[in-house]
Amino acid sequence: MSLDNTQAVSFTSVDVSRTVITPDPLNIIYANPGTAGSITVSLFQADDSLVGHGGHTVSFTGTYLDVNFITHDDTIDNSDGTYTATFTCRGSYPNNANITAHIDGIESVTFQIDCD
């Protein structure tokens, strides 16, 4: 068997160190109880270009998520290298909540939500 036609195959690779978190509204970081806001996670390659496709797994961990002081909806794959989740403060607590994004199971970026 011989192959007469060849096609180029390109691969993209996420560089988790280049992950960018963007809150919407911008004040979600200092939200009051009952306030909801979205976090968009943008995945980039080593050359700083947006991955440009979906199919990755983006998840979140954090102590206040585990005890339900902060909740979040399922992460939405926007099919363009960005992923969105809505976080809601369920009550107030004395400290900032550190929340870590995981990309395909790899710890990436940590951000804070403060529900005063």
Backbone atoms as SQL, in Angstrom:
CREATE TABLE atoms (id INTEGER PRIMARY KEY, chain TEXT, resi INTEGER, resn TEXT, atom TEXT, x REAL, y REAL, z REAL);
INSERT INTO atoms VALUES
  (1, 'A', 1, 'MET', 'N', 0.841, -1.160, 0.000),
  (2, 'A', 1, 'MET', 'CA', 0.000, 0.000, 0.000),
  (3, 'A', 1, 'MET', 'C', 0.893, 1.232, 0.000),
  (4, 'A', 2, 'SER', 'N', 0.599, 2.162, -0.854),
  (5, 'A', 2, 'SER', 'CA', 1.345, 3.414, -0.868),
  (6, 'A', 2, 'SER', 'C', 0.368, 4.579, -0.720),
  (7, 'A', 3, 'LEU', 'N', 0.875, 5.622, -0.160),
  (8, 'A', 3, 'LEU', 'CA', 0.067, 6.825, 0.008),
  (9, 'A', 3, 'LEU', 'C', 0.542, 7.862, -0.997),
  (10, 'A', 4, 'ASP', 'N', -0.351, 8.248, -1.887),
  (11, 'A', 4, 'ASP', 'CA', -0.001, 9.249, -2.887),
  (12, 'A', 4, 'ASP', 'C', -0.339, 10.656, -2.417),
  (13, 'A', 5, 'ASN', 'N', -1.339, 10.789, -1.602),
  (14, 'A', 5, 'ASN', 'CA', -1.772, 12.100, -1.124),
  (15, 'A', 5, 'ASN', 'C', -1.409, 12.244, 0.344),
  (16, 'A', 6, 'THR', 'N', -0.868, 13.356, 0.685),
  (17, 'A', 6, 'THR', 'CA', -0.582, 13.630, 2.093),
  (18, 'A', 6, 'THR', 'C', -1.227, 14.943, 2.476),
  (19, 'A', 7, 'GLN', 'N', -1.600, 15.020, 3.698),
  (20, 'A', 7, 'GLN', 'CA', -2.160, 16.256, 4.208),
  (21, 'A', 7, 'GLN', 'C', -1.386, 16.662, 5.435),
  (22, 'A', 8, 'ALA', 'N', -1.188, 17.940, 5.540),
  (23, 'A', 8, 'ALA', 'CA', -0.497, 18.461, 6.717),
  (24, 'A', 8, 'ALA', 'C', -1.440, 18.411, 7.920),
  (25, 'A', 9, 'VAL', 'N', -0.904, 18.062, 9.028),
  (26, 'A', 9, 'VAL', 'CA', -1.658, 18.033, 10.268),
  (27, 'A', 9, 'VAL', 'C', -0.990, 18.996, 11.226),
  (28, 'A', 10, 'SER', 'N', -1.782, 19.877, 11.794),
  (29, 'A', 10, 'SER', 'CA', -1.213, 20.799, 12.771),
  (30, 'A', 10, 'SER', 'C', -1.825, 20.513, 14.129),
  (31, 'A', 11, 'PHE', 'N', -1.025, 20.656, 15.147),
  (32, 'A', 11, 'PHE', 'CA', -1.461, 20.422, 16.514),
  (33, 'A', 11, 'PHE', 'C', -1.361, 21.723, 17.292),
  (34, 'A', 12, 'THR', 'N', -2.301, 21.908, 18.195),
  (35, 'A', 12, 'THR', 'CA', -2.203, 23.040, 19.102),
  (36, 'A', 12, 'THR', 'C', -1.975, 22.488, 20.501),
  (37, 'A', 13, 'SER', 'N', -1.243, 23.222, 21.265),
  (38, 'A', 13, 'SER', 'CA', -0.934, 22.803, 22.623),
  (39, 'A', 13, 'SER', 'C', -1.177, 23.972, 23.564),
  (40, 'A', 14, 'VAL', 'N', -1.945, 23.730, 24.606),
  (41, 'A', 14, 'VAL', 'CA', -2.222, 24.775, 25.581),
  (42, 'A', 14, 'VAL', 'C', -1.009, 24.943, 26.482),
  (43, 'A', 15, 'ASP', 'N', -0.596, 26.186, 26.666),
  (44, 'A', 15, 'ASP', 'CA', 0.447, 26.511, 27.632),
  (45, 'A', 15, 'ASP', 'C', -0.280, 27.078, 28.853),
  (46, 'A', 16, 'VAL', 'N', -0.483, 26.245, 29.888),
  (47, 'A', 16, 'VAL', 'CA', -1.300, 26.668, 31.028),
  (48, 'A', 16, 'VAL', 'C', -0.723, 27.882, 31.754),
  (49, 'A', 17, 'SER', 'N', 0.571, 28.125, 31.596),
  (50, 'A', 17, 'SER', 'CA', 1.166, 29.300, 32.245),
  (51, 'A', 17, 'SER', 'C', 0.717, 30.597, 31.582),
  (52, 'A', 18, 'ARG', 'N', 0.125, 30.522, 30.397),
  (53, 'A', 18, 'ARG', 'CA', -0.345, 31.710, 29.689),
  (54, 'A', 18, 'ARG', 'C', -1.864, 31.896, 29.788),
  (55, 'A', 19, 'THR', 'N', -2.520, 31.118, 30.638),
  (56, 'A', 19, 'THR', 'CA', -3.964, 31.218, 30.814),
  (57, 'A', 19, 'THR', 'C', -4.331, 32.591, 31.376),
  (58, 'A', 20, 'VAL', 'N', -5.391, 33.180, 30.830),
  (59, 'A', 20, 'VAL', 'CA', -5.853, 34.503, 31.267),
  (60, 'A', 20, 'VAL', 'C', -7.274, 34.365, 31.808),
  (61, 'A', 21, 'ILE', 'N', -7.510, 34.967, 32.976),
  (62, 'A', 21, 'ILE', 'CA', -8.836, 34.997, 33.600),
  (63, 'A', 21, 'ILE', 'C', -9.381, 36.416, 33.466),
  (64, 'A', 22, 'THR', 'N', -10.612, 36.548, 32.951),
  (65, 'A', 22, 'THR', 'CA', -11.249, 37.853, 32.813),
  (66, 'A', 22, 'THR', 'C', -12.609, 37.817, 33.499),
  (67, 'A', 23, 'PRO', 'N', -12.802, 38.620, 34.565),
  (68, 'A', 23, 'PRO', 'CA', -14.104, 38.661, 35.224),
  (69, 'A', 23, 'PRO', 'C', -15.064, 39.607, 34.508),
  (70, 'A', 24, 'ASP', 'N', -16.374, 39.294, 34.567),
  (71, 'A', 24, 'ASP', 'CA', -17.398, 40.160, 34.003),
  (72, 'A', 24, 'ASP', 'C', -18.634, 40.081, 34.905),
  (73, 'A', 25, 'PRO', 'N', -19.032, 41.063, 35.627),
  (74, 'A', 25, 'PRO', 'CA', -18.431, 42.389, 35.614),
  (75, 'A', 25, 'PRO', 'C', -17.080, 42.379, 36.314),
  (76, 'A', 26, 'LEU', 'N', -16.320, 43.410, 36.101),
  (77, 'A', 26, 'LEU', 'CA', -14.973, 43.464, 36.657),
  (78, 'A', 26, 'LEU', 'C', -14.964, 43.428, 38.174),
  (79, 'A', 27, 'ASN', 'N', -16.063, 43.818, 38.815),
  (80, 'A', 27, 'ASN', 'CA', -16.081, 43.845, 40.271),
  (81, 'A', 27, 'ASN', 'C', -16.490, 42.519, 40.908),
  (82, 'A', 28, 'ILE', 'N', -16.553, 41.438, 40.165),
  (83, 'A', 28, 'ILE', 'CA', -16.867, 40.153, 40.780),
  (84, 'A', 28, 'ILE', 'C', -15.832, 39.813, 41.849),
  (85, 'A', 29, 'ILE', 'N', -14.626, 40.340, 41.691),
  (86, 'A', 29, 'ILE', 'CA', -13.580, 40.047, 42.658),
  (87, 'A', 29, 'ILE', 'C', -13.962, 40.592, 44.035),
  (88, 'A', 30, 'TYR', 'N', -14.778, 41.647, 44.085),
  (89, 'A', 30, 'TYR', 'CA', -15.244, 42.212, 45.352),
  (90, 'A', 30, 'TYR', 'C', -16.767, 42.214, 45.353),
  (91, 'A', 31, 'ALA', 'N', -17.356, 41.056, 45.361),
  (92, 'A', 31, 'ALA', 'CA', -18.805, 40.937, 45.199),
  (93, 'A', 31, 'ALA', 'C', -19.510, 40.838, 46.541),
  (94, 'A', 32, 'ASN', 'N', -20.726, 41.340, 46.600),
  (95, 'A', 32, 'ASN', 'CA', -21.569, 41.218, 47.780),
  (96, 'A', 32, 'ASN', 'C', -22.306, 39.880, 47.739),
  (97, 'A', 33, 'PRO', 'N', -22.734, 39.360, 48.900),
  (98, 'A', 33, 'PRO', 'CA', -23.501, 38.114, 48.909),
  (99, 'A', 33, 'PRO', 'C', -24.707, 38.195, 47.979),
  (100, 'A', 34, 'GLY', 'N', -24.941, 37.148, 47.237),
  (101, 'A', 34, 'GLY', 'CA', -26.030, 37.112, 46.275),
  (102, 'A', 34, 'GLY', 'C', -25.628, 37.609, 44.902),
  (103, 'A', 35, 'THR', 'N', -24.461, 38.211, 44.787),
  (104, 'A', 35, 'THR', 'CA', -23.983, 38.740, 43.520),
  (105, 'A', 35, 'THR', 'C', -23.414, 37.617, 42.663),
  (106, 'A', 36, 'ALA', 'N', -23.699, 37.666, 41.389),
  (107, 'A', 36, 'ALA', 'CA', -23.158, 36.693, 40.445),
  (108, 'A', 36, 'ALA', 'C', -22.337, 37.419, 39.390),
  (109, 'A', 37, 'GLY', 'N', -21.369, 36.749, 38.885),
  (110, 'A', 37, 'GLY', 'CA', -20.555, 37.288, 37.806),
  (111, 'A', 37, 'GLY', 'C', -19.881, 36.156, 37.064),
  (112, 'A', 38, 'SER', 'N', -19.455, 36.424, 35.862),
  (113, 'A', 38, 'SER', 'CA', -18.828, 35.400, 35.028),
  (114, 'A', 38, 'SER', 'C', -17.320, 35.550, 35.015),
  (115, 'A', 39, 'ILE', 'N', -16.670, 34.436, 34.882),
  (116, 'A', 39, 'ILE', 'CA', -15.231, 34.387, 34.670),
  (117, 'A', 39, 'ILE', 'C', -15.016, 33.748, 33.313),
  (118, 'A', 40, 'THR', 'N', -14.262, 34.410, 32.445),
  (119, 'A', 40, 'THR', 'CA', -13.889, 33.814, 31.163),
  (120, 'A', 40, 'THR', 'C', -12.427, 33.409, 31.245),
  (121, 'A', 41, 'VAL', 'N', -12.175, 32.169, 30.909),
  (122, 'A', 41, 'VAL', 'CA', -10.823, 31.624, 30.896),
  (123, 'A', 41, 'VAL', 'C', -10.398, 31.525, 29.435),
  (124, 'A', 42, 'SER', 'N', -9.292, 32.186, 29.087),
  (125, 'A', 42, 'SER', 'CA', -8.773, 32.152, 27.718),
  (126, 'A', 42, 'SER', 'C', -7.508, 31.317, 27.693),
  (127, 'A', 43, 'LEU', 'N', -7.466, 30.354, 26.783),
  (128, 'A', 43, 'LEU', 'CA', -6.325, 29.446, 26.672),
  (129, 'A', 43, 'LEU', 'C', -5.417, 29.870, 25.527),
  (130, 'A', 44, 'PHE', 'N', -4.128, 29.949, 25.821),
  (131, 'A', 44, 'PHE', 'CA', -3.149, 30.380, 24.835),
  (132, 'A', 44, 'PHE', 'C', -2.094, 29.310, 24.611),
  (133, 'A', 45, 'GLN', 'N', -1.466, 29.390, 23.452),
  (134, 'A', 45, 'GLN', 'CA', -0.347, 28.521, 23.112),
  (135, 'A', 45, 'GLN', 'C', 0.961, 29.205, 23.513),
  (136, 'A', 46, 'ALA', 'N', 2.056, 28.493, 23.381),
  (137, 'A', 46, 'ALA', 'CA', 3.374, 29.016, 23.758),
  (138, 'A', 46, 'ALA', 'C', 3.738, 30.275, 22.971),
  (139, 'A', 47, 'ASP', 'N', 3.194, 30.434, 21.755),
  (140, 'A', 47, 'ASP', 'CA', 3.503, 31.620, 20.943),
  (141, 'A', 47, 'ASP', 'C', 2.561, 32.787, 21.230),
  (142, 'A', 48, 'ASP', 'N', 1.789, 32.693, 22.332),
  (143, 'A', 48, 'ASP', 'CA', 0.834, 33.721, 22.769),
  (144, 'A', 48, 'ASP', 'C', -0.388, 33.871, 21.875),
  (145, 'A', 49, 'SER', 'N', -0.631, 32.904, 21.000),
  (146, 'A', 49, 'SER', 'CA', -1.858, 32.955, 20.197),
  (147, 'A', 49, 'SER', 'C', -2.952, 32.167, 20.916),
  (148, 'A', 50, 'LEU', 'N', -4.188, 32.654, 20.794),
  (149, 'A', 50, 'LEU', 'CA', -5.332, 31.972, 21.379),
  (150, 'A', 50, 'LEU', 'C', -5.436, 30.579, 20.764),
  (151, 'A', 51, 'VAL', 'N', -5.742, 29.581, 21.567),
  (152, 'A', 51, 'VAL', 'CA', -5.832, 28.205, 21.071),
  (153, 'A', 51, 'VAL', 'C', -6.775, 28.125, 19.873),
  (154, 'A', 52, 'GLY', 'N', -7.906, 28.825, 19.932),
  (155, 'A', 52, 'GLY', 'CA', -8.761, 28.946, 18.754),
  (156, 'A', 52, 'GLY', 'C', -9.768, 27.834, 18.548),
  (157, 'A', 53, 'HIS', 'N', -9.863, 26.887, 19.461),
  (158, 'A', 53, 'HIS', 'CA', -10.859, 25.823, 19.347),
  (159, 'A', 53, 'HIS', 'C', -11.242, 25.364, 20.739),
  (160, 'A', 54, 'GLY', 'N', -12.330, 24.631, 20.829),
  (161, 'A', 54, 'GLY', 'CA', -12.788, 24.101, 22.106),
  (162, 'A', 54, 'GLY', 'C', -12.275, 22.691, 22.326),
  (163, 'A', 55, 'GLY', 'N', -12.939, 21.997, 23.231),
  (164, 'A', 55, 'GLY', 'CA', -12.618, 20.605, 23.477),
  (165, 'A', 55, 'GLY', 'C', -11.738, 20.344, 24.686),
  (166, 'A', 56, 'HIS', 'N', -11.337, 21.389, 25.387),
  (167, 'A', 56, 'HIS', 'CA', -10.527, 21.208, 26.589),
  (168, 'A', 56, 'HIS', 'C', -11.452, 21.156, 27.806),
  (169, 'A', 57, 'THR', 'N', -10.927, 20.661, 28.904),
  (170, 'A', 57, 'THR', 'CA', -11.692, 20.610, 30.143),
  (171, 'A', 57, 'THR', 'C', -11.181, 21.701, 31.072),
  (172, 'A', 58, 'VAL', 'N', -12.081, 22.603, 31.478),
  (173, 'A', 58, 'VAL', 'CA', -11.740, 23.671, 32.412),
  (174, 'A', 58, 'VAL', 'C', -12.598, 23.455, 33.655),
  (175, 'A', 59, 'SER', 'N', -11.940, 23.323, 34.803),
  (176, 'A', 59, 'SER', 'CA', -12.654, 23.122, 36.054),
  (177, 'A', 59, 'SER', 'C', -12.068, 24.050, 37.116),
  (178, 'A', 60, 'PHE', 'N', -12.752, 24.134, 38.257),
  (179, 'A', 60, 'PHE', 'CA', -12.349, 25.060, 39.313),
  (180, 'A', 60, 'PHE', 'C', -12.373, 24.343, 40.659),
  (181, 'A', 61, 'THR', 'N', -11.405, 24.679, 41.515),
  (182, 'A', 61, 'THR', 'CA', -11.378, 24.155, 42.875),
  (183, 'A', 61, 'THR', 'C', -11.118, 25.302, 43.842),
  (184, 'A', 62, 'GLY', 'N', -11.512, 25.088, 45.077),
  (185, 'A', 62, 'GLY', 'CA', -11.273, 26.072, 46.124),
  (186, 'A', 62, 'GLY', 'C', -12.070, 25.706, 47.359),
  (187, 'A', 63, 'THR', 'N', -11.556, 26.067, 48.517),
  (188, 'A', 63, 'THR', 'CA', -12.198, 25.711, 49.782),
  (189, 'A', 63, 'THR', 'C', -13.632, 26.211, 49.851),
  (190, 'A', 64, 'TYR', 'N', -13.881, 27.452, 49.471),
  (191, 'A', 64, 'TYR', 'CA', -15.227, 28.004, 49.577),
  (192, 'A', 64, 'TYR', 'C', -16.187, 27.407, 48.547),
  (193, 'A', 65, 'LEU', 'N', -15.659, 26.857, 47.469),
  (194, 'A', 65, 'LEU', 'CA', -16.508, 26.119, 46.531),
  (195, 'A', 65, 'LEU', 'C', -16.937, 24.807, 47.164),
  (196, 'A', 66, 'ASP', 'N', -16.012, 24.151, 47.868),
  (197, 'A', 66, 'ASP', 'CA', -16.293, 22.852, 48.473),
  (198, 'A', 66, 'ASP', 'C', -17.378, 22.924, 49.541),
  (199, 'A', 67, 'VAL', 'N', -17.450, 24.033, 50.263),
  (200, 'A', 67, 'VAL', 'CA', -18.454, 24.165, 51.326),
  (201, 'A', 67, 'VAL', 'C', -19.664, 24.977, 50.870),
  (202, 'A', 68, 'ASN', 'N', -19.734, 25.289, 49.604),
  (203, 'A', 68, 'ASN', 'CA', -20.909, 25.909, 48.981),
  (204, 'A', 68, 'ASN', 'C', -21.140, 27.366, 49.375),
  (205, 'A', 69, 'PHE', 'N', -20.111, 28.087, 49.883),
  (206, 'A', 69, 'PHE', 'CA', -20.243, 29.526, 50.105),
  (207, 'A', 69, 'PHE', 'C', -20.255, 30.258, 48.764),
  (208, 'A', 70, 'ILE', 'N', -19.543, 29.705, 47.811),
  (209, 'A', 70, 'ILE', 'CA', -19.544, 30.217, 46.433),
  (210, 'A', 70, 'ILE', 'C', -19.918, 29.043, 45.542),
  (211, 'A', 71, 'THR', 'N', -20.820, 29.288, 44.622),
  (212, 'A', 71, 'THR', 'CA', -21.185, 28.229, 43.677),
  (213, 'A', 71, 'THR', 'C', -20.847, 28.696, 42.267),
  (214, 'A', 72, 'HIS', 'N', -20.760, 27.751, 41.357),
  (215, 'A', 72, 'HIS', 'CA', -20.575, 28.120, 39.950),
  (216, 'A', 72, 'HIS', 'C', -21.336, 27.158, 39.061),
  (217, 'A', 73, 'ASP', 'N', -21.789, 27.706, 37.956),
  (218, 'A', 73, 'ASP', 'CA', -22.483, 26.902, 36.958),
  (219, 'A', 73, 'ASP', 'C', -21.470, 26.049, 36.219),
  (220, 'A', 74, 'ASP', 'N', -21.985, 25.119, 35.430),
  (221, 'A', 74, 'ASP', 'CA', -21.099, 24.332, 34.571),
  (222, 'A', 74, 'ASP', 'C', -20.316, 25.261, 33.656),
  (223, 'A', 75, 'THR', 'N', -19.105, 24.884, 33.372),
  (224, 'A', 75, 'THR', 'CA', -18.252, 25.667, 32.481),
  (225, 'A', 75, 'THR', 'C', -18.742, 25.502, 31.050),
  (226, 'A', 76, 'ILE', 'N', -18.876, 26.626, 30.349),
  (227, 'A', 76, 'ILE', 'CA', -19.337, 26.614, 28.952),
  (228, 'A', 76, 'ILE', 'C', -18.120, 26.699, 28.035),
  (229, 'A', 77, 'ASP', 'N', -18.043, 25.779, 27.113),
  (230, 'A', 77, 'ASP', 'CA', -16.999, 25.782, 26.086),
  (231, 'A', 77, 'ASP', 'C', -17.496, 26.664, 24.946),
  (232, 'A', 78, 'ASN', 'N', -16.842, 27.812, 24.732),
  (233, 'A', 78, 'ASN', 'CA', -17.258, 28.744, 23.680),
  (234, 'A', 78, 'ASN', 'C', -16.725, 28.361, 22.303),
  (235, 'A', 79, 'SER', 'N', -16.021, 27.226, 22.206),
  (236, 'A', 79, 'SER', 'CA', -15.506, 26.667, 20.950),
  (237, 'A', 79, 'SER', 'C', -14.504, 27.569, 20.243),
  (238, 'A', 80, 'ASP', 'N', -13.882, 28.496, 20.978),
  (239, 'A', 80, 'ASP', 'CA', -12.907, 29.395, 20.356),
  (240, 'A', 80, 'ASP', 'C', -11.632, 29.541, 21.198),
  (241, 'A', 81, 'GLY', 'N', -11.470, 28.646, 22.174),
  (242, 'A', 81, 'GLY', 'CA', -10.329, 28.743, 23.077),
  (243, 'A', 81, 'GLY', 'C', -10.661, 29.469, 24.361),
  (244, 'A', 82, 'THR', 'N', -11.937, 29.856, 24.522),
  (245, 'A', 82, 'THR', 'CA', -12.365, 30.493, 25.766),
  (246, 'A', 82, 'THR', 'C', -13.471, 29.655, 26.414),
  (247, 'A', 83, 'TYR', 'N', -13.545, 29.761, 27.729),
  (248, 'A', 83, 'TYR', 'CA', -14.496, 29.000, 28.526),
  (249, 'A', 83, 'TYR', 'C', -15.067, 29.940, 29.573),
  (250, 'A', 84, 'THR', 'N', -16.373, 29.833, 29.859),
  (251, 'A', 84, 'THR', 'CA', -17.027, 30.758, 30.765),
  (252, 'A', 84, 'THR', 'C', -17.781, 30.003, 31.853),
  (253, 'A', 85, 'ALA', 'N', -17.680, 30.510, 33.080),
  (254, 'A', 85, 'ALA', 'CA', -18.451, 29.973, 34.209),
  (255, 'A', 85, 'ALA', 'C', -18.969, 31.141, 35.032),
  (256, 'A', 86, 'THR', 'N', -20.182, 30.998, 35.562),
  (257, 'A', 86, 'THR', 'CA', -20.778, 32.023, 36.410),
  (258, 'A', 86, 'THR', 'C', -20.627, 31.606, 37.864),
  (259, 'A', 87, 'PHE', 'N', -20.078, 32.514, 38.680),
  (260, 'A', 87, 'PHE', 'CA', -19.874, 32.280, 40.106),
  (261, 'A', 87, 'PHE', 'C', -20.856, 33.152, 40.886),
  (262, 'A', 88, 'THR', 'N', -21.395, 32.606, 41.979),
  (263, 'A', 88, 'THR', 'CA', -22.342, 33.337, 42.819),
  (264, 'A', 88, 'THR', 'C', -21.909, 33.253, 44.280),
  (265, 'A', 89, 'CYS', 'N', -21.861, 34.406, 44.951),
  (266, 'A', 89, 'CYS', 'CA', -21.602, 34.450, 46.394),
  (267, 'A', 89, 'CYS', 'C', -22.899, 34.060, 47.096),
  (268, 'A', 90, 'ARG', 'N', -22.858, 33.061, 47.957),
  (269, 'A', 90, 'ARG', 'CA', -24.047, 32.595, 48.684),
  (270, 'A', 90, 'ARG', 'C', -24.144, 33.176, 50.087),
  (271, 'A', 91, 'GLY', 'N', -23.105, 33.808, 50.552),
  (272, 'A', 91, 'GLY', 'CA', -23.095, 34.397, 51.876),
  (273, 'A', 91, 'GLY', 'C', -21.833, 35.213, 52.026),
  (274, 'A', 92, 'SER', 'N', -21.656, 35.781, 53.200),
  (275, 'A', 92, 'SER', 'CA', -20.433, 36.534, 53.422),
  (276, 'A', 92, 'SER', 'C', -19.498, 35.713, 54.296),
  (277, 'A', 93, 'TYR', 'N', -18.236, 35.952, 54.173),
  (278, 'A', 93, 'TYR', 'CA', -17.223, 35.257, 54.947),
  (279, 'A', 93, 'TYR', 'C', -16.050, 36.206, 55.112),
  (280, 'A', 94, 'PRO', 'N', -15.198, 35.963, 56.102),
  (281, 'A', 94, 'PRO', 'CA', -14.190, 36.958, 56.464),
  (282, 'A', 94, 'PRO', 'C', -12.969, 37.041, 55.560),
  (283, 'A', 95, 'ASN', 'N', -12.734, 36.083, 54.728),
  (284, 'A', 95, 'ASN', 'CA', -11.500, 36.059, 53.938),
  (285, 'A', 95, 'ASN', 'C', -11.790, 35.975, 52.440),
  (286, 'A', 96, 'ASN', 'N', -10.792, 36.316, 51.655),
  (287, 'A', 96, 'ASN', 'CA', -10.901, 36.125, 50.206),
  (288, 'A', 96, 'ASN', 'C', -10.902, 34.637, 49.895),
  (289, 'A', 97, 'ALA', 'N', -11.655, 34.262, 48.903),
  (290, 'A', 97, 'ALA', 'CA', -11.684, 32.876, 48.454),
  (291, 'A', 97, 'ALA', 'C', -10.714, 32.725, 47.296),
  (292, 'A', 98, 'ASN', 'N', -9.721, 31.894, 47.458),
  (293, 'A', 98, 'ASN', 'CA', -8.812, 31.575, 46.361),
  (294, 'A', 98, 'ASN', 'C', -9.430, 30.455, 45.547),
  (295, 'A', 99, 'ILE', 'N', -9.600, 30.698, 44.274),
  (296, 'A', 99, 'ILE', 'CA', -10.174, 29.708, 43.367),
  (297, 'A', 99, 'ILE', 'C', -9.158, 29.446, 42.271),
  (298, 'A', 100, 'THR', 'N', -8.903, 28.183, 42.018),
  (299, 'A', 100, 'THR', 'CA', -7.901, 27.803, 41.036),
  (300, 'A', 100, 'THR', 'C', -8.568, 27.172, 39.828),
  (301, 'A', 101, 'ALA', 'N', -8.175, 27.635, 38.653),
  (302, 'A', 101, 'ALA', 'CA', -8.640, 27.037, 37.400),
  (303, 'A', 101, 'ALA', 'C', -7.702, 25.892, 37.034),
  (304, 'A', 102, 'HIS', 'N', -8.285, 24.823, 36.544),
  (305, 'A', 102, 'HIS', 'CA', -7.524, 23.663, 36.073),
  (306, 'A', 102, 'HIS', 'C', -7.838, 23.467, 34.598),
  (307, 'A', 103, 'ILE', 'N', -6.797, 23.326, 33.802),
  (308, 'A', 103, 'ILE', 'CA', -6.950, 23.124, 32.364),
  (309, 'A', 103, 'ILE', 'C', -6.537, 21.698, 32.045),
  (310, 'A', 104, 'ASP', 'N', -7.478, 20.918, 31.556),
  (311, 'A', 104, 'ASP', 'CA', -7.214, 19.501, 31.259),
  (312, 'A', 104, 'ASP', 'C', -6.545, 18.807, 32.439),
  (313, 'A', 105, 'GLY', 'N', -7.006, 19.149, 33.656),
  (314, 'A', 105, 'GLY', 'CA', -6.505, 18.524, 34.867),
  (315, 'A', 105, 'GLY', 'C', -5.233, 19.120, 35.435),
  (316, 'A', 106, 'ILE', 'N', -4.671, 20.131, 34.770),
  (317, 'A', 106, 'ILE', 'CA', -3.426, 20.751, 35.229),
  (318, 'A', 106, 'ILE', 'C', -3.746, 22.088, 35.903),
  (319, 'A', 107, 'GLU', 'N', -3.240, 22.274, 37.122),
  (320, 'A', 107, 'GLU', 'CA', -3.457, 23.522, 37.843),
  (321, 'A', 107, 'GLU', 'C', -2.878, 24.678, 37.048),
  (322, 'A', 108, 'SER', 'N', -3.665, 25.748, 36.923),
  (323, 'A', 108, 'SER', 'CA', -3.248, 26.854, 36.076),
  (324, 'A', 108, 'SER', 'C', -3.176, 28.173, 36.843),
  (325, 'A', 109, 'VAL', 'N', -4.281, 28.893, 36.906),
  (326, 'A', 109, 'VAL', 'CA', -4.312, 30.250, 37.447),
  (327, 'A', 109, 'VAL', 'C', -5.204, 30.271, 38.683),
  (328, 'A', 110, 'THR', 'N', -4.791, 31.053, 39.698),
  (329, 'A', 110, 'THR', 'CA', -5.615, 31.249, 40.881),
  (330, 'A', 110, 'THR', 'C', -6.090, 32.696, 40.912),
  (331, 'A', 111, 'PHE', 'N', -7.372, 32.874, 41.221),
  (332, 'A', 111, 'PHE', 'CA', -7.941, 34.206, 41.355),
  (333, 'A', 111, 'PHE', 'C', -8.733, 34.254, 42.654),
  (334, 'A', 112, 'GLN', 'N', -9.175, 35.441, 43.049),
  (335, 'A', 112, 'GLN', 'CA', -9.873, 35.613, 44.318),
  (336, 'A', 112, 'GLN', 'C', -11.259, 36.206, 44.114),
  (337, 'A', 113, 'ILE', 'N', -12.188, 35.731, 44.940),
  (338, 'A', 113, 'ILE', 'CA', -13.502, 36.352, 45.055),
  (339, 'A', 113, 'ILE', 'C', -13.688, 36.680, 46.529),
  (340, 'A', 114, 'ASP', 'N', -14.154, 37.876, 46.817),
  (341, 'A', 114, 'ASP', 'CA', -14.363, 38.329, 48.181),
  (342, 'A', 114, 'ASP', 'C', -15.844, 38.654, 48.349),
  (343, 'A', 115, 'CYS', 'N', -16.553, 37.832, 49.101),
  (344, 'A', 115, 'CYS', 'CA', -17.992, 38.052, 49.332),
  (345, 'A', 115, 'CYS', 'C', -18.175, 38.701, 50.691),
  (346, 'A', 116, 'ASP', 'N', -18.050, 40.008, 50.749),
  (347, 'A', 116, 'ASP', 'CA', -18.219, 40.733, 52.017),
  (348, 'A', 116, 'ASP', 'C', -19.655, 41.104, 52.237);
